[in-house]
Every structure is written in structure tokens, then in C-alpha cells.
Short mmCIF file of C-alpha atoms and ligand atoms in Angstrom, two decimals:
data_model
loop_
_atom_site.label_atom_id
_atom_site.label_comp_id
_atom_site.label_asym_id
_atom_site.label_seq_id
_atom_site.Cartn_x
_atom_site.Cartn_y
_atom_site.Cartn_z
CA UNK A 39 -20.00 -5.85 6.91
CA UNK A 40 -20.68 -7.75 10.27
CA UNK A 41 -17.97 -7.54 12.81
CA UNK A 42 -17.87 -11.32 13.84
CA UNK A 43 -13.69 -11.23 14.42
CA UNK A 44 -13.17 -8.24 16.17
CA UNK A 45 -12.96 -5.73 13.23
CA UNK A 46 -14.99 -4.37 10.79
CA UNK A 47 -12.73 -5.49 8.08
CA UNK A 48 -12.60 -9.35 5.78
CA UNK A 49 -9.03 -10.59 6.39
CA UNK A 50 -8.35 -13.77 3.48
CA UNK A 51 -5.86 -15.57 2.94
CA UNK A 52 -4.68 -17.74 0.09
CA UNK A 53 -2.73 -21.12 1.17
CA UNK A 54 -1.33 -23.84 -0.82
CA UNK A 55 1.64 -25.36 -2.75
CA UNK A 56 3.87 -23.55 -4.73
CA UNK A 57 2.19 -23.40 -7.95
CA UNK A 58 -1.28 -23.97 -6.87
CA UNK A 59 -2.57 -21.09 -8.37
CA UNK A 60 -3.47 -18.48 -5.82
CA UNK A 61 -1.92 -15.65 -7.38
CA UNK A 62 -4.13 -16.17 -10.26
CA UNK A 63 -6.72 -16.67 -7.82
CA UNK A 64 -6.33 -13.22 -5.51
CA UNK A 65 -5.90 -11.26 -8.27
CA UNK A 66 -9.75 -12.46 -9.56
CA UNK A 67 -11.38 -12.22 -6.31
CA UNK A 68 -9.51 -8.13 -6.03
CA UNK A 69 -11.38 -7.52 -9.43
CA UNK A 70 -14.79 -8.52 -8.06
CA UNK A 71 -14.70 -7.41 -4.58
CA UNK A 72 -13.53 -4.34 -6.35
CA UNK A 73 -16.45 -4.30 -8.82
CA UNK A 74 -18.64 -4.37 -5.73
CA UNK A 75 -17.53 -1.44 -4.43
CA UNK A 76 -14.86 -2.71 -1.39
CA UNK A 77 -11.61 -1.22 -0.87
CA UNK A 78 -9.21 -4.03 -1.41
CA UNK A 79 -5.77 -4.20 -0.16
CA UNK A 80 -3.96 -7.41 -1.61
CA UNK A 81 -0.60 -8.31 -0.13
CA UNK A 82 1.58 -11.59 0.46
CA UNK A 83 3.89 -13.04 3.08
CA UNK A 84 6.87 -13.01 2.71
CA UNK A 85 7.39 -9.02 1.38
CA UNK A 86 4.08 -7.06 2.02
CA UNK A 87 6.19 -4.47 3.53
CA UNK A 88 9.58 -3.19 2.76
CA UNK A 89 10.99 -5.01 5.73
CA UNK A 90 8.92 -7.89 4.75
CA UNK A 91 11.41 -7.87 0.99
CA UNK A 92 14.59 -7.93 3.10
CA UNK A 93 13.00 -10.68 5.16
CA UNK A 94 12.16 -12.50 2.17
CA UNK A 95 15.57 -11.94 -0.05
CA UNK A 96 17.17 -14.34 3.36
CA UNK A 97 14.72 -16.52 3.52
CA UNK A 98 14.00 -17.59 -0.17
CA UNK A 99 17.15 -17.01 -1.97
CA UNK A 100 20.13 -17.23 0.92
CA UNK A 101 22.87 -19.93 -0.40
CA UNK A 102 23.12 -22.71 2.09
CA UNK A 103 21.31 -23.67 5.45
CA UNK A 104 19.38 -21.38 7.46
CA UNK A 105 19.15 -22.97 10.67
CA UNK A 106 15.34 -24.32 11.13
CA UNK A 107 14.41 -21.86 14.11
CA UNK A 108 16.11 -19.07 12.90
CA UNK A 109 13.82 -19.69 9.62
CA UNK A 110 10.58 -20.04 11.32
CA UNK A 111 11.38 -16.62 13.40
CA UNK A 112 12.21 -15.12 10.00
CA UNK A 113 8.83 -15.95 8.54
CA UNK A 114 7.59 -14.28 12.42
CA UNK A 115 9.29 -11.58 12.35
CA UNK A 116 7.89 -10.67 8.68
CA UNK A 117 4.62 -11.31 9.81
CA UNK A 118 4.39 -9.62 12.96
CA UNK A 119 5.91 -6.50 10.97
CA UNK A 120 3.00 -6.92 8.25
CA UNK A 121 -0.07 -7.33 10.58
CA UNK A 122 0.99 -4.35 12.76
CA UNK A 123 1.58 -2.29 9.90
CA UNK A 124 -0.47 -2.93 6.85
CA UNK A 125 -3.29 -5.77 7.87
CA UNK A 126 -4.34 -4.59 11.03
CA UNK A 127 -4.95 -1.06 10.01
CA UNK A 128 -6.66 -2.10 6.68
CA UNK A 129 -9.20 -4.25 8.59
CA UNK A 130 -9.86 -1.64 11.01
CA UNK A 131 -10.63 0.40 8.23
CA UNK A 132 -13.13 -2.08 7.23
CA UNK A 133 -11.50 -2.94 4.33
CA UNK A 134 -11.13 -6.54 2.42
CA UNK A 135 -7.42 -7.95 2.92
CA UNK A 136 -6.82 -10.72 0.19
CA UNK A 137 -3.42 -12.10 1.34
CA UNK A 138 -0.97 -14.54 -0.25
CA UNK A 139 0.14 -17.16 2.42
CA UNK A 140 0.23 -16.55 6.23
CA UNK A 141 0.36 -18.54 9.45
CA UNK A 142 -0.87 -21.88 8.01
CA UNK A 143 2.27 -21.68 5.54
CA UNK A 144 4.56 -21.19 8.54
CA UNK A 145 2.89 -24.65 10.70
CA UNK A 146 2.85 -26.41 6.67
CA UNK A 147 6.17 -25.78 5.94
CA UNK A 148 8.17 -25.33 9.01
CA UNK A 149 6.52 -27.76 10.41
CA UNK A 150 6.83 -29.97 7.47
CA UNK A 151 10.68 -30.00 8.02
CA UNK A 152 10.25 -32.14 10.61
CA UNK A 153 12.29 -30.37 12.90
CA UNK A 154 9.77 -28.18 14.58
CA UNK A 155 6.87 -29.14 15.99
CA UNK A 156 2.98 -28.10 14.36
CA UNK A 157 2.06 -26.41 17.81
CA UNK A 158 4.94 -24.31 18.18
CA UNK A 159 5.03 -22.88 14.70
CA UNK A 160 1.49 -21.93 14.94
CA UNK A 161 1.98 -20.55 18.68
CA UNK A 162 5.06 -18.51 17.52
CA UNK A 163 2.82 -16.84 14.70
CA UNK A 164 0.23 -15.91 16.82
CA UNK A 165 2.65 -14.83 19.62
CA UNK A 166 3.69 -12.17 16.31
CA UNK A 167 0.50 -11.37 15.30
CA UNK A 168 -1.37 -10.80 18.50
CA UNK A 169 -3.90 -13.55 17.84
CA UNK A 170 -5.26 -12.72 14.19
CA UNK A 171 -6.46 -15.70 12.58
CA UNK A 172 -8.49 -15.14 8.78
CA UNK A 173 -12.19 -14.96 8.56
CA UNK A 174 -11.50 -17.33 5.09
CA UNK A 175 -8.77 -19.43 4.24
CA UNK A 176 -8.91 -20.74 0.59
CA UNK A 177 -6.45 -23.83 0.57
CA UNK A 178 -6.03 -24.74 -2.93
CA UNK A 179 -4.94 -28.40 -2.90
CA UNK A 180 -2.72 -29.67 -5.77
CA UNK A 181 -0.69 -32.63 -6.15
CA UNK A 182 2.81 -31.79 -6.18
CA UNK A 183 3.86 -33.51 -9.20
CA UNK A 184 0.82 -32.01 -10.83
CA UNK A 185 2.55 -28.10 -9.15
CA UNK A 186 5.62 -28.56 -10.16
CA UNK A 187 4.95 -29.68 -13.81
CA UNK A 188 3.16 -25.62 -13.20
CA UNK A 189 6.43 -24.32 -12.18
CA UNK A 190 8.71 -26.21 -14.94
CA UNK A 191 6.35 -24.70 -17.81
CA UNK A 192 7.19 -21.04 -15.95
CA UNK A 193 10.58 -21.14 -16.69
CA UNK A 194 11.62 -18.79 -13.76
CA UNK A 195 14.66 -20.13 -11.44
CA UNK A 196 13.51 -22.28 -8.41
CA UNK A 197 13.94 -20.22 -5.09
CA UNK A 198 14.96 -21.98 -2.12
CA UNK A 199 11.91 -24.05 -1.06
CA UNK A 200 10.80 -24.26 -4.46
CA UNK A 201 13.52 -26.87 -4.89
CA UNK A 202 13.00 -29.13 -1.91
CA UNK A 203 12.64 -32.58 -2.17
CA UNK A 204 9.34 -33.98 -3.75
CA UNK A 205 8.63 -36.03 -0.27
CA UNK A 206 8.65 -32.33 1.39
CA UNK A 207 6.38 -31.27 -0.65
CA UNK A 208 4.32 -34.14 -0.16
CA UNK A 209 4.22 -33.55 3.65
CA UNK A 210 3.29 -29.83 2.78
CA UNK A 211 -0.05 -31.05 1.39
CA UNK A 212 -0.70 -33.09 4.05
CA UNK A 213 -0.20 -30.81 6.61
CA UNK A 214 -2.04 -28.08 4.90
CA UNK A 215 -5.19 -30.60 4.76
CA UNK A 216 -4.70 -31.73 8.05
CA UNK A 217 -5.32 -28.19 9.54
CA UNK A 218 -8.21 -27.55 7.16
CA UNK A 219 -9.80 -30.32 8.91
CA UNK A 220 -8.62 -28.98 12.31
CA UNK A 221 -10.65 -25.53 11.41
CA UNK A 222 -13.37 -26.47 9.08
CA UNK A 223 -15.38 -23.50 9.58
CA UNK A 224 -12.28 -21.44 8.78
CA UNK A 225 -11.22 -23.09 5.61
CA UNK A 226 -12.40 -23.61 1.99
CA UNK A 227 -10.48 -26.37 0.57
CA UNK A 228 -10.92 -26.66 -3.04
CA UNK A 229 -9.14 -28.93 -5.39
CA UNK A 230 -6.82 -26.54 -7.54
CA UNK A 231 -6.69 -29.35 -10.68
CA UNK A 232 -10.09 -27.52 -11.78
CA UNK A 233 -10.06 -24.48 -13.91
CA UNK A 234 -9.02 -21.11 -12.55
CA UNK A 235 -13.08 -19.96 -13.58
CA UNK A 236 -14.62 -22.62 -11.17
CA UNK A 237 -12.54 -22.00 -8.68
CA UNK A 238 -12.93 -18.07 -8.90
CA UNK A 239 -17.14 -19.05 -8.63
CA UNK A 240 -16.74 -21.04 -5.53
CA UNK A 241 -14.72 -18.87 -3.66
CA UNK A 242 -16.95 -15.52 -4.91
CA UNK A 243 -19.82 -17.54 -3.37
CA UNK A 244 -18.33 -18.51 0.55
CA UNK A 245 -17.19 -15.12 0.37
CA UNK A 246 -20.89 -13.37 -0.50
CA UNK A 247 -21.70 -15.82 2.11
CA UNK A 248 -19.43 -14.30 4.97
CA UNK A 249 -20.27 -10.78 3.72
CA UNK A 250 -24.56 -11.31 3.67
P1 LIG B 191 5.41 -17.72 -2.64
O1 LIG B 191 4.60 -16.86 -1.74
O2 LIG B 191 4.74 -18.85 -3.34
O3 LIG B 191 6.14 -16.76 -3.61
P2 LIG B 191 6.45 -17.02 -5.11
O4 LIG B 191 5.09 -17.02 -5.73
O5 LIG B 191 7.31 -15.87 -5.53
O6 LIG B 191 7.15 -18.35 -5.14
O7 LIG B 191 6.65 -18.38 -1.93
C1 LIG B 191 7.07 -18.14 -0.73
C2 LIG B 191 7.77 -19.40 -0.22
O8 LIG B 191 7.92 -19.25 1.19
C3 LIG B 191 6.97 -20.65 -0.44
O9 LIG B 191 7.82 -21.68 -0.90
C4 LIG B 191 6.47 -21.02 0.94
C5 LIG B 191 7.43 -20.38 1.85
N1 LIG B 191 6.88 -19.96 3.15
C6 LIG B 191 7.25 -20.63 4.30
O10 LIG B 191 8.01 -21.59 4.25
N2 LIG B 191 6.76 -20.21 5.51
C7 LIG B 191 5.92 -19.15 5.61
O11 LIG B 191 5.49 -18.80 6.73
C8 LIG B 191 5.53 -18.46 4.40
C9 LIG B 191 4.62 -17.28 4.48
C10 LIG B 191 6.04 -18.89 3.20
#
């Protein structure tokens, strides 16, 4: 594996609406990084650690307000915990990181609350993470009517954000695309409405890509 960001590891990350499919989406590209031979350590933010779950028990499913700073230090604070912990040593280990949401949720959603600016979101995450940005982030896009007709066929309770207005939601997407565009090189944007197979292929591929 080349060691283009520093370590000899693959750190990816998974971004997108809620219901977008990434979970489906990690747990594919685990199997065939697997297959290949890589050590794979999948995780998610909020909860990859077991302060990470107390972190994300306030955060998602706290009745009532949580003030909008105190919310984006929250999400910080989990994620400075997880890199130091678990995704730092992993990719020092050379080992392949597939993660469920990170920084670009934080600047997306935070952000997308209108409260909080885009640039200090994304400087307070990297204040907590000492600078680690992914080698790959997939962003799959889905309209949110189209992700939360997804979530209504689940049938498990709405958590917190899940039950924001549609308008949020809206403003979610847009922000998400907006920094794919910001970081092309970083990003793989692929449109989630396609089938869980074609997407699998296209992000197998940029990954072989990255790896040589
Ligand atoms: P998610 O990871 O999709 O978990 P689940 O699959 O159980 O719903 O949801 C986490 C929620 O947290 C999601 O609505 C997005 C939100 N979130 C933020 O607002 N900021 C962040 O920095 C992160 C990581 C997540």
C-alpha cells in the first residue's frame, strides 16, 4: 500500500443522508477488501468506541434541544476520542478503515442548521482529529423524499435528526455536494437511486485504483 497521507493505512469513509445506503454499502466493500487479504476494521461515528455510545445516546436520542454548539462539540469530542483510539492506530497498522460518517457529516449537518458556520464545523473537527482527512470519501447522494420513503419501509423509531424537517434535509444534500465539489480528488459521489450491486462495482474500482 503506498503511503501518500502520512500512514501506511486506507482510511474511508461513507457520507450521505440518512437512508442512503452506506451501511449496506461498508459492509460489501469489508467482504471484498477482506477477500483480498486486508485487515479491515469497520466502525461509525457516532459510537465506534464505548465513549463514542454515551456520546451518541445524547446526541441522537436526548428529549428536547441540545444547544447547537454544545452539539457540534459532542459530535468533536466523539471523534477526537475515535481517531486517537481506534483509527489512528488501525492505519498505522496499515490496515483498511471503512468508516460510517465523519467530519463531512459534522460541516453537512451542523452546518446545515444554519446556526454554525461551514468553516468552523470543519475547523473544530480537525482541531479533534489532528488534521486526518480520508484518502476516499464515498458520498452517496439520495433525494430525501426518495431516503425517507427507505426509512418509513424500516419501521424502526426516528432518532433525533432522523425526524427533522424535510427542508433540513434538503440543505444536508446540498451541503454534502457542495464539499464534494470543494475536494474532488477526495470524493466519489455516486447517485445512491442505483442498485446496491452497481454501486458496490464502482466503489471496488476507485478503491483498486488508490490501492495499485
Ligand atoms: P447514522 O450514522 O445514520 O446512524 P443510524 O444508521 O443508526 O441512523 O446516524 C447518525 C446521525 O447523526 C445522522 O442523522 C447524522 C448525524 N450526525 C451529525 O449530525 N453530525 C455528525 O458529525 C455525525 C457523525 C452524525
Amino acid at each position: 500500500m503506498t503511503e501518500a497521507h502520512g500512514h501506511p493505512g486506507l482510511f474511508v469513509t461513507l457520507e450521505g443522508g440518512d437512508g442512503a445506503g452506506k451501511t449496506t454499502q461498508a459492509a460489501l466493500l469489508e467482504a471484498w477488501l477482506a477477500d483480498a487479504g486486508h485487515i479491515v476494521v469497520r466502525t461509525r461515528e457516532p459510537g465506534g468506541t464505548e465513549v463514542g455510545v454515551l456520546v451518541r445516546d445524547i446526541v441522537l436520542h436526548h428529549r428536547g434541544e441540545v444547544a447547537p454548539r454544545a452539539e457540534a462539540l459532542l459530535y468533536a469530542a466523539d471523534r477526537a476520542h475515535h481517531v486517537e483510539s481506534l483509527v489512528r492506530p488501525a492505519l498505522a497498522r496499515g490496515e483498511v478503515v471503512i468508516q460510517d460518517r465523519y467530519l463531512d457529516s459534522s460541516v453537512a449537518y451542523q452546518g446545515a442548521g444554519r446556526v454554525l458556520g461551514r468553516d468552523e464545523v470543519r475547523d473544530l473537527s480537525l482541531w479533534a482529529t489532528g488534521g486526518l482527512l480520508p484518502d476516499l470519501t464515498v458520498l452517496l447522494d439520495l433525494d430525501p423524499a426518495a431516503a425517507r420513503a427507505r426509512l418509513d419501509a424500516d419501521d424502526k423509531p426516528f432518532d433525533r435528526l432522523e425526524a427533522e424537517r424535510e427542508s433540513f434535509h434538503e440543505r444536508v444534500r446540498a451541503e454534502f455536494l457542495a464539499l464534494a465539489a470543494a475536494e474532488p480528488d477526495r470524493f466519489l459521489v455516486l447517485d445512491a437511486a442505483r442498485s446496491a450491486d452497481a454501486l458496490a462495482a464502482d466503489i471496488r474500482s476507485r478503491v483498486a485504483s488508490i490501492l495499485g
